[in-house]
Coordinates of C-alpha atoms in Angstrom, one line a residue:
M1 CA 21.9 -38.6 38.4
A2 CA 20.5 -36.2 35.7
T3 CA 21.7 -32.6 36.0
H4 CA 19.6 -29.4 34.9
R5 CA 21.1 -27.3 32.4
A6 CA 19.8 -23.7 31.6
D7 CA 18.7 -23.5 28.1
A8 CA 21.4 -20.6 27.5
S9 CA 24.0 -23.4 27.9
Q10 CA 22.3 -26.1 25.9
M11 CA 21.4 -23.8 22.8
L12 CA 25.1 -22.4 22.8
D13 CA 26.7 -25.8 22.8
D14 CA 27.5 -27.0 19.2
R15 CA 27.8 -30.4 20.1
G16 CA 24.7 -32.7 19.5
Y17 CA 22.9 -29.7 18.1
S18 CA 20.6 -30.8 15.4
G19 CA 18.4 -28.0 14.8
K20 CA 17.9 -25.5 12.1
L21 CA 21.5 -23.9 10.6
I22 CA 21.7 -20.7 9.2
R23 CA 24.9 -20.1 6.7
G24 CA 26.0 -23.6 8.0
Q25 CA 26.0 -22.7 11.7
N26 CA 24.1 -22.7 14.6
P27 CA 21.8 -19.4 14.5
A28 CA 23.0 -18.5 18.0
M29 CA 26.4 -18.2 17.0
L30 CA 25.7 -15.2 14.8
M31 CA 26.2 -13.2 17.6
E32 CA 30.1 -12.5 18.7
K33 CA 31.2 -14.7 21.9
A34 CA 31.5 -11.5 23.9
V35 CA 28.1 -10.2 23.3
R36 CA 26.7 -13.6 23.7
D37 CA 28.4 -13.9 27.4
R38 CA 26.9 -10.6 28.3
I39 CA 23.4 -11.5 27.3
T40 CA 23.3 -15.0 28.8
E41 CA 24.8 -13.2 32.3
S42 CA 22.6 -10.6 32.3
Y43 CA 19.6 -10.1 34.7
Y44 CA 17.0 -9.7 31.8
W45 CA 18.2 -12.6 30.2
K46 CA 17.6 -14.9 33.1
E47 CA 14.4 -13.4 34.6
Q48 CA 12.6 -12.6 31.4
C49 CA 13.7 -14.8 28.5
F50 CA 14.0 -18.0 30.3
G51 CA 11.5 -20.7 28.6
L52 CA 10.2 -18.2 26.0
N53 CA 8.8 -19.6 22.8
E54 CA 7.6 -17.6 19.4
A55 CA 4.3 -16.6 21.0
T56 CA 5.2 -15.5 24.3
L57 CA 8.3 -13.5 23.2
C58 CA 5.7 -11.4 21.5
D59 CA 4.5 -10.3 24.8
R60 CA 7.9 -9.3 25.9
A61 CA 8.7 -7.5 22.7
V62 CA 5.5 -5.3 23.2
D63 CA 6.9 -4.1 26.5
V64 CA 10.4 -2.8 24.8
T65 CA 10.6 0.8 24.9
Y66 CA 13.7 1.4 23.2
V67 CA 16.3 -0.2 20.4
G68 CA 20.2 -0.6 21.1
G69 CA 22.9 -3.2 21.8
I70 CA 25.6 -3.2 24.7
T71 CA 25.0 0.1 27.2
G72 CA 26.3 1.9 30.1
T73 CA 29.7 1.6 31.9
A74 CA 28.5 -2.0 33.1
Q75 CA 28.2 -3.0 29.5
K76 CA 24.9 -4.5 30.0
P77 CA 22.8 -5.8 27.1
T78 CA 19.3 -4.0 26.0
P79 CA 16.0 -6.0 26.2
F80 CA 15.9 -5.9 22.8
L81 CA 19.5 -7.2 22.2
C82 CA 18.4 -10.1 24.4
L83 CA 15.0 -10.8 22.7
A84 CA 16.9 -10.7 19.2
F85 CA 19.4 -13.4 20.7
K86 CA 16.4 -15.5 22.0
L87 CA 14.6 -15.3 18.6
L88 CA 18.1 -16.7 17.0
Q89 CA 18.0 -19.4 19.3
L90 CA 14.5 -20.4 18.7
A91 CA 14.7 -20.0 14.8
P92 CA 11.3 -19.5 14.1
E93 CA 9.7 -20.1 10.6
K94 CA 9.7 -17.4 8.1
D95 CA 6.0 -16.9 8.3
I96 CA 6.4 -16.0 11.9
I97 CA 8.9 -13.4 11.3
L98 CA 6.5 -11.8 8.6
E99 CA 3.7 -11.6 11.0
Y100 CA 6.3 -9.6 13.2
L101 CA 6.5 -7.1 10.6
S102 CA 2.9 -6.9 9.3
N103 CA 2.0 -6.0 12.8
E104 CA 1.8 -1.9 12.7
E105 CA 0.7 -1.6 16.2
F106 CA 3.9 -2.3 18.2
K107 CA 6.5 -0.4 16.3
Y108 CA 9.4 -2.2 18.6
L109 CA 8.1 -6.0 17.5
R110 CA 8.6 -4.7 13.9
A111 CA 12.1 -3.7 14.7
L112 CA 13.1 -6.6 16.2
G113 CA 11.7 -8.6 13.2
A114 CA 13.8 -6.5 10.9
F115 CA 16.7 -7.1 12.9
Y116 CA 16.3 -10.9 12.8
V117 CA 15.7 -10.8 9.0
R118 CA 18.9 -8.9 8.5
L119 CA 20.9 -11.5 10.2
T120 CA 19.4 -14.6 8.9
F121 CA 17.6 -14.2 5.5
D122 CA 18.9 -14.6 2.2
P123 CA 20.3 -11.3 0.3
A124 CA 17.4 -11.1 -2.0
E125 CA 14.9 -11.9 0.9
V126 CA 16.4 -9.0 2.7
Y127 CA 15.7 -6.5 0.2
K128 CA 12.3 -7.6 -0.6
T129 CA 11.2 -7.9 3.2
L130 CA 12.9 -4.9 4.5
E131 CA 12.5 -2.2 1.5
P132 CA 8.6 -1.5 2.1
L133 CA 9.5 -0.7 5.7
L134 CA 11.6 2.1 4.4
A135 CA 7.8 3.9 4.3
D136 CA 7.6 3.7 8.0
Y137 CA 8.5 7.2 9.8
R138 CA 7.6 6.4 13.2
K139 CA 10.0 7.4 15.9
L140 CA 12.1 4.8 17.7
R141 CA 14.1 5.7 21.0
R142 CA 17.8 4.3 20.6
R143 CA 19.7 3.3 23.9
V144 CA 23.3 4.6 23.6
R145 CA 26.2 4.5 26.0
T146 CA 25.4 7.7 27.6
G147 CA 21.6 8.1 27.3
Y148 CA 19.1 7.9 24.8
S149 CA 18.7 9.4 21.2
L150 CA 15.9 9.6 18.6
T151 CA 15.8 7.7 15.3
Y152 CA 13.2 6.1 13.1
I153 CA 12.1 3.1 11.7
D154 CA 12.9 3.8 8.2
Q155 CA 16.2 5.2 9.2
F156 CA 16.9 2.1 11.4
V157 CA 16.2 -0.1 8.6
D158 CA 18.4 1.8 6.3
E159 CA 21.3 1.3 8.6
L160 CA 20.5 -2.5 8.9
M161 CA 20.9 -2.3 4.9
V162 CA 23.9 -0.3 4.8
K163 CA 26.2 -0.6 7.8
D164 CA 28.4 -3.2 9.1
R165 CA 27.6 -3.3 12.8
V166 CA 24.2 -2.3 14.3
C167 CA 23.0 -2.8 18.1
A168 CA 26.5 -4.2 19.2
T169 CA 26.2 -6.8 16.4
S170 CA 28.5 -7.5 13.1
L171 CA 26.3 -7.9 10.3
W172 CA 27.2 -10.3 7.4
K173 CA 28.2 -8.6 4.1
L174 CA 25.4 -7.7 2.1
P175 CA 25.9 -7.8 -1.7
S176 CA 24.7 -4.5 -3.0
R177 CA 21.2 -4.5 -5.0
Q178 CA 22.9 -3.7 -8.3
Q179 CA 24.6 -7.1 -7.9
L180 CA 21.5 -9.1 -7.2
E181 CA 19.7 -7.4 -10.1
D182 CA 22.5 -8.4 -12.4
F183 CA 22.1 -11.9 -11.5
D184 CA 18.5 -11.8 -12.0
L185 CA 17.7 -12.3 -8.1
L186 CA 15.7 -9.1 -7.7
D187 CA 13.6 -6.8 -10.1
E188 CA 15.0 -3.5 -11.1
R189 CA 13.6 -1.2 -8.5
V190 CA 12.1 1.9 -10.6
S191 CA 11.6 5.1 -8.9
P192 CA 7.8 6.3 -9.4
L193 CA 9.6 9.8 -10.3
A194 CA 12.1 8.4 -12.9
G195 CA 9.6 9.2 -15.8
E196 CA 8.8 12.5 -14.4
L197 CA 12.3 13.4 -14.5
D198 CA 13.6 11.8 -17.8
D199 CA 10.9 14.0 -19.1
S200 CA 12.4 17.0 -17.2
D201 CA 15.8 16.2 -18.6
A202 CA 14.7 15.7 -22.1
D203 CA 13.0 19.0 -22.5
D204 CA 15.9 20.7 -21.1
D205 CA 18.2 18.8 -23.4
G206 CA 19.1 21.0 -26.7
D207 CA 16.7 23.9 -25.8
R208 CA 18.3 26.9 -25.9
R209 CA 16.4 29.8 -24.4
T210 CA 16.3 33.6 -23.8
R211 CA 16.3 35.3 -20.5
D212 CA 12.5 35.4 -20.4
G213 CA 12.6 31.8 -20.2
S214 CA 11.2 31.3 -24.1
R215 CA 13.0 29.3 -26.8
E216 CA 14.8 31.2 -29.6
G217 CA 12.1 32.3 -32.0
E218 CA 9.3 31.6 -29.8
D219 CA 7.0 34.5 -28.6
P220 CA 7.3 35.0 -25.1
N221 CA 3.7 36.4 -24.8
A222 CA 2.5 32.9 -25.7
R223 CA 4.8 31.3 -23.2
R224 CA 3.4 33.5 -20.6
K225 CA -0.1 32.7 -21.3
G226 CA 1.0 28.8 -21.4
E227 CA 2.2 29.3 -17.9
E228 CA -1.0 31.1 -16.9
D229 CA -3.0 28.0 -18.3
G230 CA -0.7 25.6 -16.6
E231 CA 1.3 24.1 -19.5
I232 CA 4.9 24.7 -20.2
D233 CA 6.4 23.0 -23.3
G234 CA 3.7 21.0 -24.2
R235 CA 3.6 19.3 -20.6
R236 CA 0.9 20.4 -17.7
N237 CA 3.0 22.0 -15.1
V238 CA 2.4 20.5 -11.6
A239 CA 1.0 23.8 -10.1
P240 CA -0.4 26.2 -12.6
G241 CA 1.1 29.8 -12.1
F242 CA 4.1 28.3 -10.0
V243 CA 7.4 29.8 -10.8
P244 CA 10.7 28.4 -9.2
R245 CA 13.4 30.8 -7.9
P246 CA 15.7 32.0 -11.3
S247 CA 18.7 32.0 -8.8
F248 CA 19.6 31.3 -5.3
P249 CA 20.4 34.3 -3.0
S250 CA 24.0 34.8 -2.0
N251 CA 24.8 34.6 1.9
D252 CA 28.0 35.9 3.3
S253 CA 27.5 33.6 6.2
V254 CA 28.6 30.6 4.3
P255 CA 32.2 29.7 5.4
R256 CA 34.6 29.8 2.4
S257 CA 37.3 27.4 3.7
Y258 CA 37.4 23.9 5.2
F259 CA 41.0 23.3 4.9
L260 CA 42.0 21.3 8.0
G261 CA 45.4 20.2 9.8
H262 CA 45.3 16.8 8.1
H263 CA 44.5 18.1 4.9
R264 CA 47.7 19.9 4.7
A265 CA 49.8 16.9 6.5
G266 CA 48.4 14.7 3.9
L267 CA 49.2 16.8 0.9
S268 CA 52.8 17.2 2.4
E269 CA 53.0 13.6 2.5
M270 CA 51.6 12.9 -0.9
K271 CA 54.3 15.1 -2.2
S272 CA 57.1 13.5 -0.6
L273 CA 55.7 10.0 -2.0
L274 CA 55.4 11.6 -5.6
S275 CA 58.8 10.1 -6.6
S276 CA 57.8 6.5 -6.1
I277 CA 54.2 7.2 -7.9
D278 CA 53.7 6.1 -11.2
V279 CA 50.0 7.4 -11.7
V280 CA 47.9 9.6 -9.8
I281 CA 43.9 8.8 -9.9
E282 CA 41.8 12.0 -9.0
C283 CA 38.3 11.3 -7.8
R284 CA 35.4 13.8 -8.3
D285 CA 31.9 13.8 -7.5
Y286 CA 29.8 13.1 -10.4
R287 CA 27.1 15.2 -9.0
V288 CA 29.4 18.5 -8.8
P289 CA 31.8 17.6 -11.7
L290 CA 33.3 21.1 -11.7
T291 CA 33.2 22.2 -8.1
S292 CA 34.8 18.9 -6.6
R293 CA 38.0 19.5 -8.9
N294 CA 40.6 20.6 -6.6
P295 CA 43.3 22.7 -8.3
L296 CA 45.6 22.6 -5.5
L297 CA 46.0 18.9 -5.8
E298 CA 46.7 19.4 -9.6
E299 CA 49.3 22.0 -8.6
S300 CA 50.9 19.9 -6.2
L301 CA 51.0 16.6 -7.9
A302 CA 51.9 17.8 -11.5
G303 CA 54.4 15.6 -13.3
R304 CA 52.8 12.1 -13.1
R305 CA 50.4 10.4 -15.4
R306 CA 46.9 11.5 -14.2
L307 CA 43.6 9.8 -14.4
V308 CA 40.1 11.2 -13.5
V309 CA 37.2 9.2 -12.3
Y310 CA 33.7 10.7 -11.5
T311 CA 32.5 8.9 -8.8
K312 CA 29.0 8.1 -7.4
R313 CA 27.5 8.3 -11.0
D314 CA 24.6 6.4 -9.5
L315 CA 23.5 9.2 -7.5
G316 CA 23.4 11.9 -10.5
S317 CA 22.7 9.9 -13.6
N318 CA 19.2 8.9 -15.0
G319 CA 21.1 7.1 -18.2
A320 CA 19.3 9.6 -20.2
E321 CA 20.7 11.5 -23.6
V322 CA 21.3 14.4 -21.6
D323 CA 23.4 12.4 -19.1
R324 CA 25.5 11.0 -21.5
L325 CA 26.1 14.5 -23.7
R326 CA 27.2 15.9 -20.1
E327 CA 29.7 13.2 -20.0
A328 CA 31.0 13.8 -23.3
K329 CA 31.6 17.2 -22.5
L330 CA 33.7 16.4 -19.5
K331 CA 36.1 14.0 -21.3
E332 CA 36.7 16.7 -23.9
W333 CA 37.4 19.2 -21.0
N334 CA 39.5 16.8 -19.2
R335 CA 41.9 16.0 -22.2
P336 CA 44.5 14.5 -22.5
A337 CA 43.9 12.8 -19.0
P338 CA 41.6 9.9 -19.6
V339 CA 38.3 9.9 -17.7
F340 CA 35.9 7.5 -16.4
F341 CA 32.5 7.7 -14.6
S342 CA 31.8 4.9 -12.1
D343 CA 29.6 3.7 -9.7
H344 CA 31.6 1.5 -7.4
R345 CA 28.9 -1.2 -7.0
R346 CA 28.9 -1.8 -10.8
K347 CA 31.7 -4.4 -11.8
A348 CA 31.6 -3.4 -15.3
D349 CA 32.6 0.4 -14.3
V350 CA 35.4 -0.7 -12.1
R351 CA 36.5 -3.6 -14.6
S352 CA 37.1 -0.6 -17.2
I353 CA 39.2 1.2 -14.6
L354 CA 41.3 -1.6 -13.8
D355 CA 41.9 -3.1 -17.6
Y356 CA 42.8 0.6 -18.8
E357 CA 45.1 0.9 -16.1
K358 CA 46.9 -2.5 -16.8
H359 CA 47.0 -2.0 -20.2
T360 CA 48.6 1.4 -20.1
S361 CA 50.9 0.5 -17.1
G362 CA 52.7 -1.8 -19.5
S363 CA 56.3 -2.5 -18.5
A364 CA 56.0 -0.8 -15.2
L365 CA 54.5 -4.1 -13.6
S366 CA 57.3 -6.2 -14.8
L367 CA 59.6 -4.6 -12.5
T368 CA 58.3 -3.6 -8.9
G369 CA 54.7 -3.2 -10.2
C370 CA 52.8 0.1 -10.7
R371 CA 52.0 2.4 -7.8
A372 CA 48.8 4.5 -7.9
L373 CA 47.8 7.2 -5.5
V374 CA 44.0 7.9 -5.2
V375 CA 43.4 11.7 -4.4
G376 CA 40.5 13.9 -4.4
M377 CA 38.2 15.9 -2.1
P378 CA 36.7 14.9 1.2
N379 CA 34.2 12.1 0.8
V380 CA 34.2 11.8 -2.9
G381 CA 34.4 7.9 -2.8
K382 CA 38.2 7.5 -2.8
S383 CA 38.1 4.6 -0.3
S384 CA 34.9 3.0 -1.7
L385 CA 36.6 3.1 -5.2
L386 CA 39.7 1.5 -4.0
N387 CA 37.6 -1.2 -2.1
A388 CA 36.0 -1.9 -5.5
L389 CA 39.0 -2.1 -7.3
R390 CA 40.5 -4.8 -4.9
L391 CA 37.4 -6.7 -5.0
V392 CA 37.2 -6.9 -8.7
G393 CA 40.7 -7.2 -9.3
V394 CA 42.2 -9.8 -6.7
G395 CA 38.5 -11.1 -5.1
R396 CA 39.4 -9.6 -1.6
G397 CA 37.3 -7.6 0.7
K398 CA 37.5 -4.1 2.1
A399 CA 40.9 -2.7 2.7
A400 CA 39.8 0.9 3.7
R401 CA 37.2 2.3 6.2
T402 CA 34.4 4.2 4.6
G403 CA 31.9 6.4 6.1
A404 CA 29.1 8.9 5.0
Q405 CA 31.0 12.0 6.6
P406 CA 34.2 13.2 5.5
G407 CA 37.3 12.8 7.8
V408 CA 37.4 8.7 7.8
T409 CA 40.6 8.5 6.3
R410 CA 43.0 10.7 8.0
K411 CA 46.6 9.4 6.9
I412 CA 47.8 7.7 3.8
G413 CA 47.5 4.0 4.3
T414 CA 49.8 1.0 3.1
S415 CA 49.7 -0.1 -0.4
V416 CA 46.9 -2.5 -1.4
K417 CA 47.0 -4.8 -4.4
I418 CA 44.3 -4.4 -6.8
A419 CA 45.4 -6.3 -9.8
E420 CA 47.5 -9.1 -10.3
G421 CA 50.4 -9.3 -12.8
D422 CA 51.0 -11.3 -15.7
D423 CA 53.3 -14.3 -16.1
G424 CA 54.9 -13.7 -12.6
Q425 CA 55.2 -9.9 -12.8
E426 CA 54.3 -7.7 -10.1
G427 CA 50.7 -6.4 -10.1
L428 CA 49.1 -2.9 -9.8
Y429 CA 49.2 -1.5 -6.1
V430 CA 46.9 1.7 -4.5
L431 CA 47.5 4.0 -1.7
D432 CA 44.6 5.5 -0.3
T433 CA 44.9 8.9 0.8
P434 CA 42.8 11.7 3.0
G435 CA 40.8 13.9 1.5
V436 CA 42.2 17.5 0.7
F437 CA 40.0 20.4 0.6
M438 CA 40.7 23.3 -1.2
P439 CA 42.1 26.3 0.8
Y440 CA 39.5 28.7 -0.5
V441 CA 36.2 28.2 -2.3
P442 CA 35.5 30.9 -4.8
D443 CA 32.1 31.8 -4.1
A444 CA 29.2 30.7 -1.5
E445 CA 27.2 28.7 -3.8
S446 CA 30.3 26.4 -4.7
M447 CA 30.3 25.7 -0.7
L448 CA 26.7 25.1 -0.6
K449 CA 27.1 22.4 -3.4
L450 CA 30.2 20.7 -1.6
A451 CA 28.2 20.8 1.6
L452 CA 25.0 19.1 0.0
C453 CA 27.2 16.2 -1.3
A454 CA 28.7 15.7 2.1
N455 CA 32.2 16.9 1.2
V456 CA 32.2 18.6 4.4
K457 CA 30.8 18.1 7.8
D458 CA 27.0 18.6 8.2
T459 CA 27.9 20.9 11.1
I460 CA 29.7 23.4 8.8
V461 CA 26.6 24.9 6.8
L462 CA 23.4 25.1 8.4
P463 CA 20.6 22.2 7.6
V464 CA 17.7 24.3 7.0
M465 CA 20.1 26.1 4.6
L466 CA 21.2 23.1 2.7
A467 CA 17.7 22.0 2.5
D468 CA 16.6 25.3 1.2
Y469 CA 19.3 25.3 -1.6
L470 CA 18.1 21.4 -2.4
L471 CA 14.6 22.9 -2.8
Y472 CA 15.8 25.6 -5.3
H473 CA 17.4 22.7 -7.4
M474 CA 14.7 20.5 -7.2
N475 CA 12.2 23.3 -8.2
L476 CA 14.1 23.6 -11.3
R477 CA 14.2 20.1 -12.5
S478 CA 10.5 18.9 -11.1
P479 CA 8.8 20.0 -8.1
A480 CA 7.0 16.6 -8.6
T481 CA 9.9 15.2 -6.5
Y482 CA 8.7 15.8 -3.2
A483 CA 4.9 16.0 -4.5
T484 CA 4.3 13.1 -1.4
Y485 CA 4.9 15.8 1.2
H486 CA 3.6 19.2 -0.2
E487 CA 2.6 21.1 -3.1
P488 CA 5.3 22.9 -5.2
T489 CA 6.6 25.6 -3.1
N490 CA 9.7 28.0 -2.8
D491 CA 9.3 28.3 0.8
I492 CA 11.6 25.6 2.9
V493 CA 9.8 26.2 6.1
A494 CA 6.4 25.2 4.8
L495 CA 8.0 22.5 3.2
L496 CA 10.0 21.3 6.2
T497 CA 6.7 21.6 8.3
A498 CA 4.7 19.3 6.3
V499 CA 7.5 16.7 6.0
G500 CA 8.2 16.8 9.8
R501 CA 4.3 16.2 10.2
K502 CA 4.0 13.5 7.9
T503 CA 7.1 11.8 9.1
G504 CA 6.9 12.5 12.8
R505 CA 9.6 14.7 13.4
L506 CA 8.3 16.5 16.1
R507 CA 9.3 18.4 19.4
K508 CA 7.6 18.6 22.4
G509 CA 4.2 20.0 22.1
G510 CA 3.9 18.9 18.5
E511 CA 5.7 21.2 16.7
P512 CA 8.0 20.1 13.6
D513 CA 11.8 19.4 14.2
L514 CA 12.9 21.7 11.5
E515 CA 16.6 21.1 11.6
A516 CA 16.1 17.2 12.0
T517 CA 13.7 17.3 9.3
A518 CA 16.3 19.2 6.8
L519 CA 18.9 16.7 7.6
W520 CA 16.6 13.9 7.0
I521 CA 15.5 15.4 3.6
V522 CA 19.5 16.0 2.5
Q523 CA 20.4 12.7 3.5
R524 CA 17.5 11.3 1.4
W525 CA 18.7 13.2 -1.5
R526 CA 22.3 12.0 -1.0
N527 CA 21.1 8.2 -1.1
G528 CA 19.3 9.1 -4.5
M529 CA 15.8 9.1 -3.1
L530 CA 14.7 12.6 -4.0
G531 CA 15.9 12.6 -7.5
R532 CA 19.3 12.1 -9.2
F533 CA 20.7 15.1 -10.8
V534 CA 23.9 17.0 -11.2
L535 CA 24.3 20.4 -9.4
D536 CA 26.6 21.9 -11.4
D537 CA 25.9 23.7 -14.9
V538 CA 28.3 21.7 -17.6
S539 CA 27.6 23.9 -20.5
D540 CA 30.2 24.9 -23.1
E541 CA 30.5 28.6 -21.9
V542 CA 30.9 27.4 -18.2
L543 CA 33.6 24.7 -19.2
H544 CA 35.4 27.3 -21.3
G545 CA 35.7 29.6 -18.2
A546 CA 36.8 26.7 -15.8
Q547 CA 39.8 26.0 -17.9
D548 CA 41.6 29.1 -16.3
T549 CA 43.4 27.8 -13.4
P550 CA 42.3 29.4 -10.3
L551 CA 44.7 31.1 -7.7
S552 CA 46.6 28.9 -5.6
Y553 CA 46.4 29.5 -1.9
S554 CA 49.6 31.4 -1.4
Q555 CA 48.6 33.6 -4.4
R556 CA 45.3 34.4 -2.8
V557 CA 47.1 35.2 0.7
K558 CA 49.4 37.5 -0.9
A559 CA 46.6 39.2 -3.2
H560 CA 44.6 39.7 0.2
K561 CA 47.3 41.2 2.1
T562 CA 48.3 43.7 -0.7
A563 CA 44.8 44.7 -1.0
R564 CA 44.8 45.2 2.9
K565 CA 48.1 47.3 2.6
A566 CA 46.5 49.6 -0.2
K567 CA 43.1 50.2 1.7
A568 CA 45.4 51.2 4.8
K569 CA 47.4 53.6 2.8
L570 CA 44.1 55.1 1.8
K571 CA 42.7 55.5 5.2
K572 CA 46.3 56.8 6.6
P573 CA 46.3 60.9 6.8
S574 CA 48.8 62.6 5.2
S575 CA 51.5 64.4 7.5
P576 CA 51.3 68.1 8.7
G577 CA 54.2 69.0 6.9
G578 CA 53.1 67.4 3.5
S579 CA 52.3 69.5 0.6

C-alpha cells in the first residue's frame, strides 16, 4: 500500500534527489538543520506553503508585512523565512527571480528575491543583480526577537552583501568585489563623482593660498569677482555665490575621552607579553592618519621593532597624485619605522606586508618563529588585517571576529599563524588585541574625526553633529558629493530634511527623522559612497608640530591637579592675622 509523504520530507530527503544542485548540494540544504526543522514544524509552513509553486508563491509574498528569521521566545520562523525556504525547494529559473526583483510595487517580494539571489547565485551575479537595489530607499519592517524595528531595502541588501548571517541564515562567504575585478569577472565600479573629486584634489594639490583664499601672486579682488560669477580656479562652481564654512565651530559638549576598562586591561596584558614579542604592528586609519595615532601605545610598547600600517586605504584614497604625495610625507614622518598603506581586500597590499615581515624577521623564524602583536585604536581594522594576512599567507579563513562598531575584540586572542617558515622552520604568528583609546583627546575636532570614522561608538557623539561635521568636510572638497539630495548648503538640518524625504526616513506624520537620516549619511560615507577623502591635514607644518610627543595620561592628571590646587590657593582668603 502506498503511503503519502509530505512535500517537506520528500524535498529534504537527499536519497533519490535528482533536481537542480546549487554548489553541489540540494538547495534546501543551504539552511541549517535546526532552522529547517523549525520551519517544517511551524503552522504557517503546513497551512500556507504546502503545494506552492513559483506563481502561487507570489500571492503569499505579497501578503508578507515584514522580514526576519527566527523570532519570539517560542523560536518561530517568520513567513518571510518560510517562503525563502520554499523558494529553495522549488529552485526556480533565474528569469523568474529577476522578475521578482523587477516588480517595484511589492517591496517584500523584492526583498525575498534578493535573499534568494544571495543564497544561490554565483558571486559575480550577486553583485550585478543586487547592486542596483542599493538605490531603493523604501522602508521595511524587520521582525526581531522582542518586537519590530525599521530598516530599508538598500540597507537590507547591503547587509546581504557584507554580513555573514541574515534572517537566521548563515550566508556563504562572498568574495570581495575587488577580487572579482582582479579576475576580470566584474567591471570596475566607478563612482559618478570620481571625476569631480579627482578634479577637486588636483586643483588643491600644490596650490599655496593666502588667508583670503587667493593664490600667492593672485589678485584677491579678481578672485572674488570670479566667485560672484560662479567660477573658481578656472572651473564652474556648483552653486555661484556658495562659500563653505572656513572652520568648524568648537563644541565643549563633545567628550574628550573613551578610555574604557577593557582598554586599560588589554594594555596591561600587552605589556606583560612584550618580552615574548618580536615586532609590534600598529594599525592606524588612513582617513585620520595623525589623529588615529595613539602615543600611549608607543610609550607603553617601546623597545620592540615597530611596523606602521595605515588601513582602510580604499576609503580615503582616490589614487590621485595628491594621495601619493600624502603617503610619501607620512612615510618620511614615521621614520625609522617602515610604513605600509593597506586595503585588506587587495592581495597585493597584504602580500607586501607579509613579504617584508618574513624578510626582516630572518633568523627569528628558525627557532620558535616570529611573534607579532597587532595594536591600534578601536575599530581601525586590526582584526580585518589579521584575517587578510592569514588568508594570503596560509590560505585559511577568518580567525578573528570583525564588526562595524568598536569593541568587538575585548581581550587578547591566541596566536594565529599567518606565514609558513622555509625548510621546516617555524613561521610567523600574530596576536590580535583589543583597541586601546588614548586617555585624553587634545581637542573636540579630533574626537569628531575619530567618531566619524567609527573609532568610538555612535552613542558617544550626537549623530546630527557628526553629519554636520561630515557636511563641513564635503563642502571643502566638493558639494557635488551630495548633489543628488540637495543644492550646496552649510545648513545640516536642510540637508537632512531633504535626504530624509527622498529616502523615506520619516516619522509619524511625515516629518523627516533627522537622527536616523544623519546615521544613514554617516554610514554611507564610512562605506565610501559619499566621497573618499582624508580628514586630517597632512601638511609639512602640521606634521612638524605633530612630532612633539603629547603628555601621557599620568602627566595630564598631575598637571590638572596642580592647576586646581593653584586656582584654589588664589581663591582662599588670607588669614586675619596676616600682613
